[in-house]
Amino acid sequence: MLSNRFQNGMETARLVWSRLPRSEEGDLDGVGLLSTASNRNCVESLDYEVIENYAYREEQAQRGKLFVGYNVGMKWFFALLIGIGTGFAAVFINISVENFAGWKFSLTFKIIQKSYLAGCLIYILINLALVFSSVYIITQFAPAAAGSGIPEIKGYLNGIDIPGILLLRTLIGKIFGSIGSVGGGLALGKEGPLVHTGACIASLLGQGGSTKYHISSRWLQGFKSDRDRRDLVTCGCAAGVAAAFRAPVGGVLFSLEEVTSWWRSQLMWRVFFTSAIVAVVVRAAMGWCKSGNCGHFGSGGFIIWDISGGQEDYSFEELLPMAVIGVIGGLLGALFNQLTIYVTRWRRNYLHKKGNRVKIYEACLISVITSVISFGLPLLRKCSPCPDSDPASEIECPRAPGMYGNYVNFYCSKEKEYNDLATIFFNTQDDAIRNLFSAKTIHEFSAQSLLAFLVMFYTLAVITFGTAVPAGQFVPGIMIGSTYGRLVGIFTVNHYKKLNIEEGTYALLGAASFLGGSMRMTVSLCVIMVEITNNLKLLPLIMLVLLISKAVGDAFNEGLYEEQARLRGIPLLESRPKYEMRKMTAKEACRNQKVLSLPRVVKVADVVSILQSNKHNGFPVIDHTRNGETLVIGLMLRSHLLVLLQSKIDFQHSPLPCDPRGGPQGIRHNFSEFAKPVSSKGISINDIHLSSDDLEMYIDLAPFLNPSPYVVPEDMSLTKVYNIFRQLGLRHIFVVPRASRMIGVITRKDLLIEEETDSTAMELQSTSVRL
């Protein structure tokens, strides 16, 4: 019990209140930005802490070892389902994108044999139709599916619940919106949205489907707490990366390094298992498609750019141009982040305030501009003669129209010529990157063409990012980086005059450097690049450019996802506290907050009045001893109060407390009844209707409150409070005065216990731990 000297301040919250706009586009706008307007709804924290009230304790007491084994088995089964579901979603998206792109390029090349103008119009119209379908789905059906979704999922795993990000309609919008935006040739990728897709699949499986659309199964509704959902969503994030890049180990490391704020060894095993299942599903789909069952889907379908037959070794002299690539990546990556911040702010403050129609116009205009540039720019470039054919090489020059590969014959006067700019533009981004990474293709691309493509694609990527379509930045970042990397490779080949230098190797290093300079990932990105290129020999070089590019980028701004989360009003708690917190105490952080407390037995009318007059999500509950001393007996959550008001079964006429351990009082509710539906606002006080007789009744809060909330002394440094808050995934912390007495001290020895052979008692391990 805690003394009533417990002063002004009860919670040191991680949450900076942000709210969602009420406009014609619904709760979220087209790019997932949270409005700063006064008329907005709250973004709430998640309850990762276990509420050990009597309902929870009774439920745990009834569960034996058999249930524990069943619970563990179900978690592994859910990991299996998440892997299978995410794998099939990735296969469907990739097959659809490749077929739309294949039909588009085949038809365009067929028409330009007769008229380039007609071919250009068809090319623009097909892209416009695909992009329009994507932006229409997002603005009219699933506004939370816009963007990559990674900042929102990172916020969710950090403890912030943003309404709408894990719903069924968001999943559908993400899948079909990605097909339209990527198939429409915009300067964005499908890999970021796949992470969001995996998270949605995991969340929907965890809650047994969607009750709104009557697609649910009670058999799957086994994990309703925020802690269990957090683990499932983490598995979904890893599955999304594993499916996007065919990089299962990279997916695990991405979840660990980039999106999660809390990790443990048991979760590592399940995440690894999920990623392995995704790899098996994708591999099986690739094998099935090789027999021609997937239309235009071929080697270009899933990202894997095998350069194992490229440069075998590197010399000491090459380290300087490779370091230069790292510096360029850091500078261009930081510039990209800053430009997207400016563009996003302008969109939020001016353009997107005008409604959904403007968002559709914007996306369609960018589609037309992108199509005109990608079709018209190669027309300005002279064709080059095909190199001498190598019998051992599978590369054909020129390649057949409408097929993926190098050496595209576009607007060329002779048959044995190719257009290097068209080789990049007239491919899907996956195939274009494969061309830039390709070995044994020295001098395929001229420096002028690469520079022109770099400037145009970089500009298009900046203005496209933030439109109301699903948009990832992995593949556009690889495109940008591989372009200037190949440029540096051209200069290196010309300077050193060595035959064993491959331009494709420098393109790979450029791709890694730009992603490191923009997203600021190191370990996971390094493993992903090795997995997708199948070349372990380049690992030291990838590590070098990643370290340099991240160091350079950090000198200017934060990573892309952190900056975008800040723009969206997502209050992330970063891994380390701010320096200023070292000089502050917990009491200073509370400032002059007025704490609203509830008595143990409270009148229903008083509860309704308190809930209507403020938006606090936690209330300390006080009681009085026989000596008249006031004690704080626990914490009552707002969501639990709303459940009690809605059910009414715990109302009583007497203002006297009941015995929570005896009688039916403690077992009227199942603990799962207090779980809030995932990614939704839950119950509102305005949704509850009470009669005048109900308002005159009382509720005993003792069986439902959290009797053991986390407590810190008022003079504890805010840095320590921050670390406790973040590492434990808390929502509230009590700040109290210094205790006047103590009961005991717990050491390591007191926590090392083992079960006896008869499983009836626990004893301390015989270890020589000094107190």
Short mmCIF file of C-alpha atoms in Angstrom, two decimals, residues 81-83 85-87 89-90 93 153 166 171 174-175 191-205 232-241 243 274 278:
data_model
loop_
_atom_site.label_atom_id
_atom_site.label_comp_id
_atom_site.label_asym_id
_atom_site.label_seq_id
_atom_site.Cartn_x
_atom_site.Cartn_y
_atom_site.Cartn_z
CA LEU A 81 -0.13 -19.36 -40.08
CA ILE A 82 1.49 -15.90 -40.21
CA GLY A 83 4.33 -17.24 -42.34
CA GLY A 85 -0.40 -16.05 -45.00
CA THR A 86 2.33 -13.47 -45.56
CA GLY A 87 4.07 -15.72 -48.07
CA ALA A 89 0.19 -12.41 -49.96
CA ALA A 90 3.70 -11.65 -51.24
CA ILE A 93 1.36 -9.15 -55.10
CA ILE A 153 3.94 -0.43 -37.05
CA LEU A 166 -4.27 -3.27 -38.45
CA LEU A 171 -4.86 -5.23 -45.31
CA LYS A 174 -2.46 -2.46 -48.82
CA ILE A 175 -2.40 -5.50 -51.09
CA GLU A 191 8.62 -4.00 -49.86
CA GLY A 192 7.64 -1.51 -47.13
CA PRO A 193 3.93 -2.22 -47.60
CA LEU A 194 4.68 -5.94 -47.33
CA VAL A 195 5.91 -5.34 -43.78
CA HIS A 196 2.60 -3.65 -42.99
CA THR A 197 0.77 -6.49 -44.75
CA GLY A 198 2.50 -9.10 -42.59
CA ALA A 199 1.64 -7.13 -39.44
CA CYS A 200 -2.04 -6.91 -40.47
CA ILE A 201 -2.20 -10.64 -41.17
CA ALA A 202 -0.64 -11.39 -37.78
CA SER A 203 -3.03 -9.08 -35.95
CA LEU A 204 -6.12 -10.43 -37.71
CA LEU A 205 -5.12 -14.01 -37.00
CA LEU A 232 2.35 -11.71 -33.25
CA VAL A 233 2.84 -8.35 -35.00
CA THR A 234 6.60 -8.71 -34.54
CA CYS A 235 6.42 -12.07 -36.31
CA GLY A 236 4.39 -10.43 -39.07
CA CYS A 237 6.97 -7.68 -39.59
CA ALA A 238 9.78 -10.22 -39.95
CA ALA A 239 7.63 -12.27 -42.32
CA GLY A 240 7.00 -9.21 -44.49
CA VAL A 241 10.72 -8.49 -44.93
CA ALA A 243 8.80 -12.31 -48.21
CA THR A 274 7.93 -17.56 -39.19
CA VAL A 278 7.85 -17.60 -45.57
#
